């Protein structure tokens, strides 16, 4: 194994779980998610020699993941914008339920997340689950920071509308237009 | 800050991206506005719920290992394809390196016309200076050889990096091939000698290989270097050295 491969394992492959976790919720099946992550790592490997020291490798990998995802969508012209509830939730949850009975709450969350439109689901996953900052997300998705923050606000509202309709945004009704 | 500012800045507040002054203004508004305070509190609570919900679904190790293995396979294939591409890209003609011991059947006419004189000169130079051993002033001290390389615009590290496996750098001088100066490096082992002629160039041209009399010659030009390998050893030694040198460059 070359030194470059060693380095790649050390700084890139260690983010496999994060990427799978997000890819699984972008695509409509776990095999599609695995294919997407594989594609992501192949592209990452090809660009690895250009990676400058000090680059946020995790954000760089997610940027590649989303580029690959959108490229696939353009190729197929049928990327699921919203994923059907049964398709998205059944795969991860059923495979999980064989091991650990999940909390009702987390099933509800998974269902609500799966029902969100793609760009809302994307920013929530990146910000809330993966802990990226808004400027990192802007980099990853190739959009302005302002677009990220307004998507995040709307996504949070939408999520709460599904989980707790009464609690959602009564105080801020209409703010998103302002 | 008013309630609209809070709505707009909430994502940056929650991700900790507001500077300290604006964080303080944001917090001050929350202390005086119940509606916004409740809203931000709920957003934080839902964020925790979402995070816990998603993270509670484990990614099983079998999946991770399957993808890791697939990625490793792809990387290995990509490395193999990359080295093939490198050879082909500069070679221009797929099989030229492989015909080193057999002649020039596969070489393009253009490559023959421009490189052939250098090959003839290199083969002749190798015969009289190395095989016949006519007296010449050679540099054998490593530091002197490195200095000589630098004077020809060639990195001293290349002198060692290009040494074929099992050969040591024996000596070097500058010589004239077809009217152009080349750094002439000689690598030796018990079996014999290999001459490597290097010249800085700014043209890209294809690989070429052939036999001149008893000398087997193989060479290539990449973006900064013209390289010609000559050996009197039979078989594919010239080809192998050209291949290795090419992979290193
Ligand atoms: Zn307010």
Short mmCIF file of N, CA and C in Angstrom, two decimals, chain A residues 4-5 8-9 13 16-17 20-21 24-25 34 37-38 41-42 45 92-93 96 99 105-106 109-110 113 124-125 128-129 133-135 145 149 152-154 156-157 159-160 163-164 167 169 171-172 175-176 178, chain B residues 3-4 6-8 10-12 14-15 17 26 35-36 38-40 42-43 46-61 63-64 66-72 74-76 78-79 82 85:
data_model
loop_
_atom_site.label_atom_id
_atom_site.label_comp_id
_atom_site.label_asym_id
_atom_site.label_seq_id
_atom_site.Cartn_x
_atom_site.Cartn_y
_atom_site.Cartn_z
N UNK A 4 0.31 7.35 0.00
CA UNK A 4 -0.88 8.14 -0.33
C UNK A 4 -2.14 7.39 0.09
N UNK A 5 -2.13 6.07 -0.12
CA UNK A 5 -3.29 5.27 0.29
C UNK A 5 -3.44 5.26 1.81
N UNK A 8 -4.86 8.47 2.85
CA UNK A 8 -6.27 8.53 2.45
C UNK A 8 -7.13 7.80 3.48
N UNK A 9 -6.66 6.62 3.90
CA UNK A 9 -7.40 5.85 4.92
C UNK A 9 -7.50 6.66 6.20
N UNK A 13 -11.20 7.94 4.90
CA UNK A 13 -12.05 6.76 5.10
C UNK A 13 -12.70 6.75 6.49
N UNK A 16 -16.48 7.52 6.86
CA UNK A 16 -17.41 6.62 6.19
C UNK A 16 -18.81 6.60 6.82
N UNK A 17 -18.86 6.49 8.14
CA UNK A 17 -20.17 6.37 8.80
C UNK A 17 -21.01 7.63 8.64
N UNK A 20 -22.32 7.70 5.10
CA UNK A 20 -23.38 6.71 4.90
C UNK A 20 -24.68 7.17 5.55
N UNK A 21 -24.54 7.76 6.73
CA UNK A 21 -25.71 8.20 7.48
C UNK A 21 -26.50 9.24 6.66
N UNK A 24 -27.82 7.74 3.13
CA UNK A 24 -28.99 6.89 3.33
C UNK A 24 -30.28 7.70 3.33
N UNK A 25 -30.18 8.95 3.79
CA UNK A 25 -31.39 9.78 3.85
C UNK A 25 -31.56 10.68 2.62
N UNK A 34 -24.99 3.18 -0.47
CA UNK A 34 -23.64 2.60 -0.53
C UNK A 34 -22.96 2.95 -1.84
N UNK A 37 -21.80 6.57 -1.69
CA UNK A 37 -20.62 6.78 -0.85
C UNK A 37 -19.36 6.22 -1.54
N UNK A 38 -19.52 5.09 -2.22
CA UNK A 38 -18.39 4.54 -2.98
C UNK A 38 -17.93 5.51 -4.05
N UNK A 41 -16.03 8.35 -2.52
CA UNK A 41 -14.64 8.06 -2.15
C UNK A 41 -13.75 7.89 -3.38
N UNK A 42 -14.31 7.38 -4.45
CA UNK A 42 -13.49 7.25 -5.67
C UNK A 42 -13.11 8.64 -6.19
N UNK A 45 -10.60 10.13 -3.89
CA UNK A 45 -9.26 9.58 -4.14
C UNK A 45 -8.59 10.27 -5.32
N UNK A 92 -33.88 1.61 6.93
CA UNK A 92 -33.07 1.71 8.14
C UNK A 92 -33.79 1.23 9.40
N UNK A 93 -35.06 1.57 9.51
CA UNK A 93 -35.73 1.27 10.77
C UNK A 93 -35.95 -0.24 10.93
N UNK A 96 -32.86 -1.97 11.81
CA UNK A 96 -32.50 -1.62 13.18
C UNK A 96 -33.35 -2.38 14.18
N UNK A 99 -32.44 -5.45 15.93
CA UNK A 99 -31.43 -5.46 17.00
C UNK A 99 -31.94 -4.75 18.25
N UNK A 105 -40.20 7.85 19.56
CA UNK A 105 -39.81 9.20 19.20
C UNK A 105 -38.89 9.21 17.97
N UNK A 106 -37.89 8.32 17.96
CA UNK A 106 -36.92 8.36 16.87
C UNK A 106 -37.55 7.86 15.56
N UNK A 109 -39.31 10.88 14.33
CA UNK A 109 -38.34 11.83 13.78
C UNK A 109 -37.90 11.38 12.39
N UNK A 110 -37.59 10.08 12.27
CA UNK A 110 -37.14 9.56 10.98
C UNK A 110 -38.21 9.76 9.92
N UNK A 113 -38.52 13.50 9.05
CA UNK A 113 -37.36 13.92 8.25
C UNK A 113 -37.50 13.43 6.81
N UNK A 124 -30.87 20.26 7.29
CA UNK A 124 -31.04 19.79 8.67
C UNK A 124 -30.02 18.70 9.00
N UNK A 125 -29.84 17.76 8.07
CA UNK A 125 -28.87 16.70 8.30
C UNK A 125 -27.47 17.28 8.51
N UNK A 128 -27.74 19.98 11.87
CA UNK A 128 -28.15 19.48 13.19
C UNK A 128 -27.51 18.12 13.50
N UNK A 129 -27.49 17.23 12.53
CA UNK A 129 -26.96 15.89 12.80
C UNK A 129 -25.45 15.87 12.68
N UNK A 133 -21.23 24.12 10.34
CA UNK A 133 -21.69 25.50 10.46
C UNK A 133 -22.37 25.90 9.15
N UNK A 134 -23.10 27.03 9.20
CA UNK A 134 -23.79 27.49 7.99
C UNK A 134 -22.80 27.79 6.87
N UNK A 135 -21.64 28.35 7.23
CA UNK A 135 -20.69 28.66 6.14
C UNK A 135 -20.08 27.38 5.57
N UNK A 145 -24.38 31.69 1.91
CA UNK A 145 -24.71 31.43 3.31
C UNK A 145 -26.16 31.84 3.60
N UNK A 149 -29.09 29.72 5.58
CA UNK A 149 -29.80 30.10 6.80
C UNK A 149 -31.31 30.15 6.57
N UNK A 152 -32.58 26.66 6.41
CA UNK A 152 -32.56 26.02 7.73
C UNK A 152 -33.77 26.46 8.56
N UNK A 153 -34.06 27.77 8.51
CA UNK A 153 -35.21 28.25 9.28
C UNK A 153 -36.50 27.59 8.80
N UNK A 154 -36.67 27.55 7.48
CA UNK A 154 -37.89 26.94 6.94
C UNK A 154 -37.92 25.44 7.23
N UNK A 156 -36.57 23.90 9.78
CA UNK A 156 -36.89 23.67 11.19
C UNK A 156 -38.40 23.83 11.42
N UNK A 157 -38.98 24.85 10.77
CA UNK A 157 -40.42 25.04 10.89
C UNK A 157 -41.17 23.83 10.35
N UNK A 159 -40.20 20.78 9.96
CA UNK A 159 -39.99 19.60 10.80
C UNK A 159 -40.94 19.64 12.00
N UNK A 160 -41.05 20.82 12.60
CA UNK A 160 -41.91 20.94 13.78
C UNK A 160 -43.37 20.85 13.40
N UNK A 163 -43.93 17.19 13.48
CA UNK A 163 -43.79 16.50 14.77
C UNK A 163 -44.76 17.05 15.81
N UNK A 164 -44.97 18.35 15.82
CA UNK A 164 -45.83 18.98 16.83
C UNK A 164 -46.49 20.20 16.23
N UNK A 167 -47.09 23.33 18.26
CA UNK A 167 -45.96 24.09 18.79
C UNK A 167 -45.26 24.92 17.73
N UNK A 169 -44.00 27.39 15.41
CA UNK A 169 -43.91 28.74 14.86
C UNK A 169 -45.13 29.63 15.00
N UNK A 171 -45.51 31.91 17.11
CA UNK A 171 -44.99 33.25 17.39
C UNK A 171 -44.41 33.88 16.13
N UNK A 172 -43.87 33.05 15.25
CA UNK A 172 -43.14 33.58 14.10
C UNK A 172 -43.92 33.44 12.80
N UNK A 175 -43.02 35.27 9.51
CA UNK A 175 -41.69 35.88 9.55
C UNK A 175 -40.83 35.50 8.32
N UNK A 176 -41.06 34.26 7.83
CA UNK A 176 -40.19 33.82 6.73
C UNK A 176 -40.41 34.64 5.47
N UNK A 178 -40.90 37.87 5.69
CA UNK A 178 -40.37 39.20 5.99
C UNK A 178 -38.87 39.26 5.94
N UNK B 3 -37.72 41.26 16.15
CA UNK B 3 -38.08 39.85 16.01
C UNK B 3 -37.71 39.29 14.63
N UNK B 4 -37.78 40.13 13.60
CA UNK B 4 -37.42 39.67 12.25
C UNK B 4 -35.93 39.36 12.16
N UNK B 6 -34.14 38.34 14.59
CA UNK B 6 -33.95 37.09 15.34
C UNK B 6 -34.27 35.90 14.44
N UNK B 7 -35.39 36.00 13.72
CA UNK B 7 -35.78 34.93 12.80
C UNK B 7 -34.66 34.67 11.77
N UNK B 8 -34.12 35.79 11.26
CA UNK B 8 -33.10 35.64 10.21
C UNK B 8 -31.76 35.13 10.75
N UNK B 10 -31.35 33.33 13.58
CA UNK B 10 -31.44 32.15 14.45
C UNK B 10 -30.50 31.02 14.03
N UNK B 11 -30.43 30.66 12.73
CA UNK B 11 -29.53 29.54 12.36
C UNK B 11 -28.07 29.82 12.72
N UNK B 12 -27.65 31.08 12.54
CA UNK B 12 -26.25 31.42 12.86
C UNK B 12 -26.02 31.44 14.37
N UNK B 14 -27.73 29.51 16.51
CA UNK B 14 -27.75 28.11 16.95
C UNK B 14 -26.47 27.37 16.56
N UNK B 15 -25.81 27.80 15.48
CA UNK B 15 -24.57 27.12 15.08
C UNK B 15 -23.34 27.81 15.67
N UNK B 17 -22.23 30.83 15.07
CA UNK B 17 -21.46 31.59 14.08
C UNK B 17 -21.61 33.10 14.20
N UNK B 26 -28.42 39.36 20.40
CA UNK B 26 -29.41 38.31 20.20
C UNK B 26 -29.97 37.86 21.55
N UNK B 35 -41.89 35.63 23.04
CA UNK B 35 -42.21 34.87 21.82
C UNK B 35 -40.94 34.32 21.20
N UNK B 36 -39.93 35.18 21.04
CA UNK B 36 -38.67 34.73 20.42
C UNK B 36 -37.95 33.74 21.32
N UNK B 38 -39.24 31.64 23.42
CA UNK B 38 -39.93 30.35 23.34
C UNK B 38 -39.56 29.66 22.02
N UNK B 39 -39.57 30.46 20.95
CA UNK B 39 -39.27 29.94 19.62
C UNK B 39 -37.86 29.31 19.57
N UNK B 40 -36.87 30.05 20.04
CA UNK B 40 -35.50 29.55 20.00
C UNK B 40 -35.35 28.32 20.90
N UNK B 42 -37.64 26.15 21.57
CA UNK B 42 -38.24 25.01 20.89
C UNK B 42 -37.36 24.51 19.75
N UNK B 43 -36.75 25.45 19.04
CA UNK B 43 -35.85 25.03 17.95
C UNK B 43 -34.71 24.18 18.50
N UNK B 46 -36.05 20.75 19.41
CA UNK B 46 -36.30 19.89 18.24
C UNK B 46 -34.99 19.46 17.58
N UNK B 47 -34.01 20.33 17.63
CA UNK B 47 -32.69 19.95 17.10
C UNK B 47 -32.14 18.75 17.87
N UNK B 48 -32.26 18.80 19.20
CA UNK B 48 -31.75 17.68 20.00
C UNK B 48 -32.48 16.39 19.66
N UNK B 49 -33.80 16.52 19.51
CA UNK B 49 -34.63 15.36 19.19
C UNK B 49 -34.22 14.77 17.84
N UNK B 50 -34.03 15.65 16.87
CA UNK B 50 -33.66 15.21 15.53
C UNK B 50 -32.29 14.53 15.54
N UNK B 51 -31.37 15.17 16.24
CA UNK B 51 -30.02 14.61 16.30
C UNK B 51 -30.03 13.24 16.96
N UNK B 52 -30.73 13.15 18.10
CA UNK B 52 -30.78 11.87 18.81
C UNK B 52 -31.47 10.82 17.96
N UNK B 53 -32.55 11.24 17.28
CA UNK B 53 -33.30 10.29 16.46
C UNK B 53 -32.45 9.70 15.34
N UNK B 54 -31.73 10.55 14.65
CA UNK B 54 -30.93 10.07 13.52
C UNK B 54 -29.73 9.27 14.02
N UNK B 55 -29.09 9.77 15.07
CA UNK B 55 -27.89 9.08 15.55
C UNK B 55 -28.21 7.76 16.24
N UNK B 56 -29.48 7.60 16.66
CA UNK B 56 -29.83 6.34 17.34
C UNK B 56 -29.94 5.18 16.35
N UNK B 57 -29.99 5.49 15.06
CA UNK B 57 -29.99 4.42 14.07
C UNK B 57 -28.56 4.10 13.71
N UNK B 58 -28.05 2.97 14.18
CA UNK B 58 -26.63 2.70 13.92
C UNK B 58 -26.40 2.33 12.45
N UNK B 59 -25.21 2.64 11.98
CA UNK B 59 -24.76 2.13 10.68
C UNK B 59 -24.04 0.83 11.01
N UNK B 60 -24.55 -0.30 10.52
CA UNK B 60 -23.94 -1.53 11.00
C UNK B 60 -22.56 -1.75 10.37
N UNK B 61 -21.72 -2.44 11.12
CA UNK B 61 -20.32 -2.61 10.73
C UNK B 61 -20.19 -3.38 9.42
N UNK B 63 -22.03 -3.13 6.82
CA UNK B 63 -22.17 -2.16 5.73
C UNK B 63 -20.89 -1.37 5.55
N UNK B 64 -20.36 -0.88 6.68
CA UNK B 64 -19.13 -0.08 6.61
C UNK B 64 -18.02 -0.89 5.97
N UNK B 66 -18.27 -3.47 3.99
CA UNK B 66 -18.55 -3.74 2.57
C UNK B 66 -18.13 -2.54 1.72
N UNK B 67 -18.49 -1.33 2.18
CA UNK B 67 -18.15 -0.14 1.40
C UNK B 67 -16.64 0.10 1.42
N UNK B 68 -16.03 -0.13 2.58
CA UNK B 68 -14.57 0.03 2.66
C UNK B 68 -13.86 -0.87 1.66
N UNK B 69 -14.30 -2.13 1.61
CA UNK B 69 -13.66 -3.08 0.68
C UNK B 69 -13.87 -2.63 -0.76
N UNK B 70 -15.09 -2.16 -1.05
CA UNK B 70 -15.38 -1.71 -2.42
C UNK B 70 -14.51 -0.51 -2.78
N UNK B 71 -14.34 0.41 -1.82
CA UNK B 71 -13.52 1.59 -2.09
C UNK B 71 -12.07 1.18 -2.31
N UNK B 72 -11.58 0.27 -1.47
CA UNK B 72 -10.19 -0.18 -1.64
C UNK B 72 -9.98 -0.82 -3.02
N UNK B 74 -11.67 -0.15 -5.71
CA UNK B 74 -11.72 0.91 -6.73
C UNK B 74 -10.43 1.70 -6.75
N UNK B 75 -9.88 1.95 -5.55
CA UNK B 75 -8.63 2.72 -5.48
C UNK B 75 -7.51 1.94 -6.16
N UNK B 76 -7.45 0.62 -5.89
CA UNK B 76 -6.41 -0.20 -6.53
C UNK B 76 -6.56 -0.17 -8.05
N UNK B 78 -7.98 2.13 -9.77
CA UNK B 78 -7.69 3.49 -10.23
C UNK B 78 -6.19 3.72 -10.32
N UNK B 79 -5.44 3.17 -9.36
CA UNK B 79 -3.97 3.31 -9.40
C UNK B 79 -3.42 2.60 -10.63
N UNK B 82 -4.34 4.54 -13.68
CA UNK B 82 -3.59 5.80 -13.70
C UNK B 82 -2.19 5.57 -14.30
N UNK B 85 -2.55 4.95 -17.93
CA UNK B 85 -2.84 6.20 -18.64
C UNK B 85 -1.60 7.04 -18.82
#
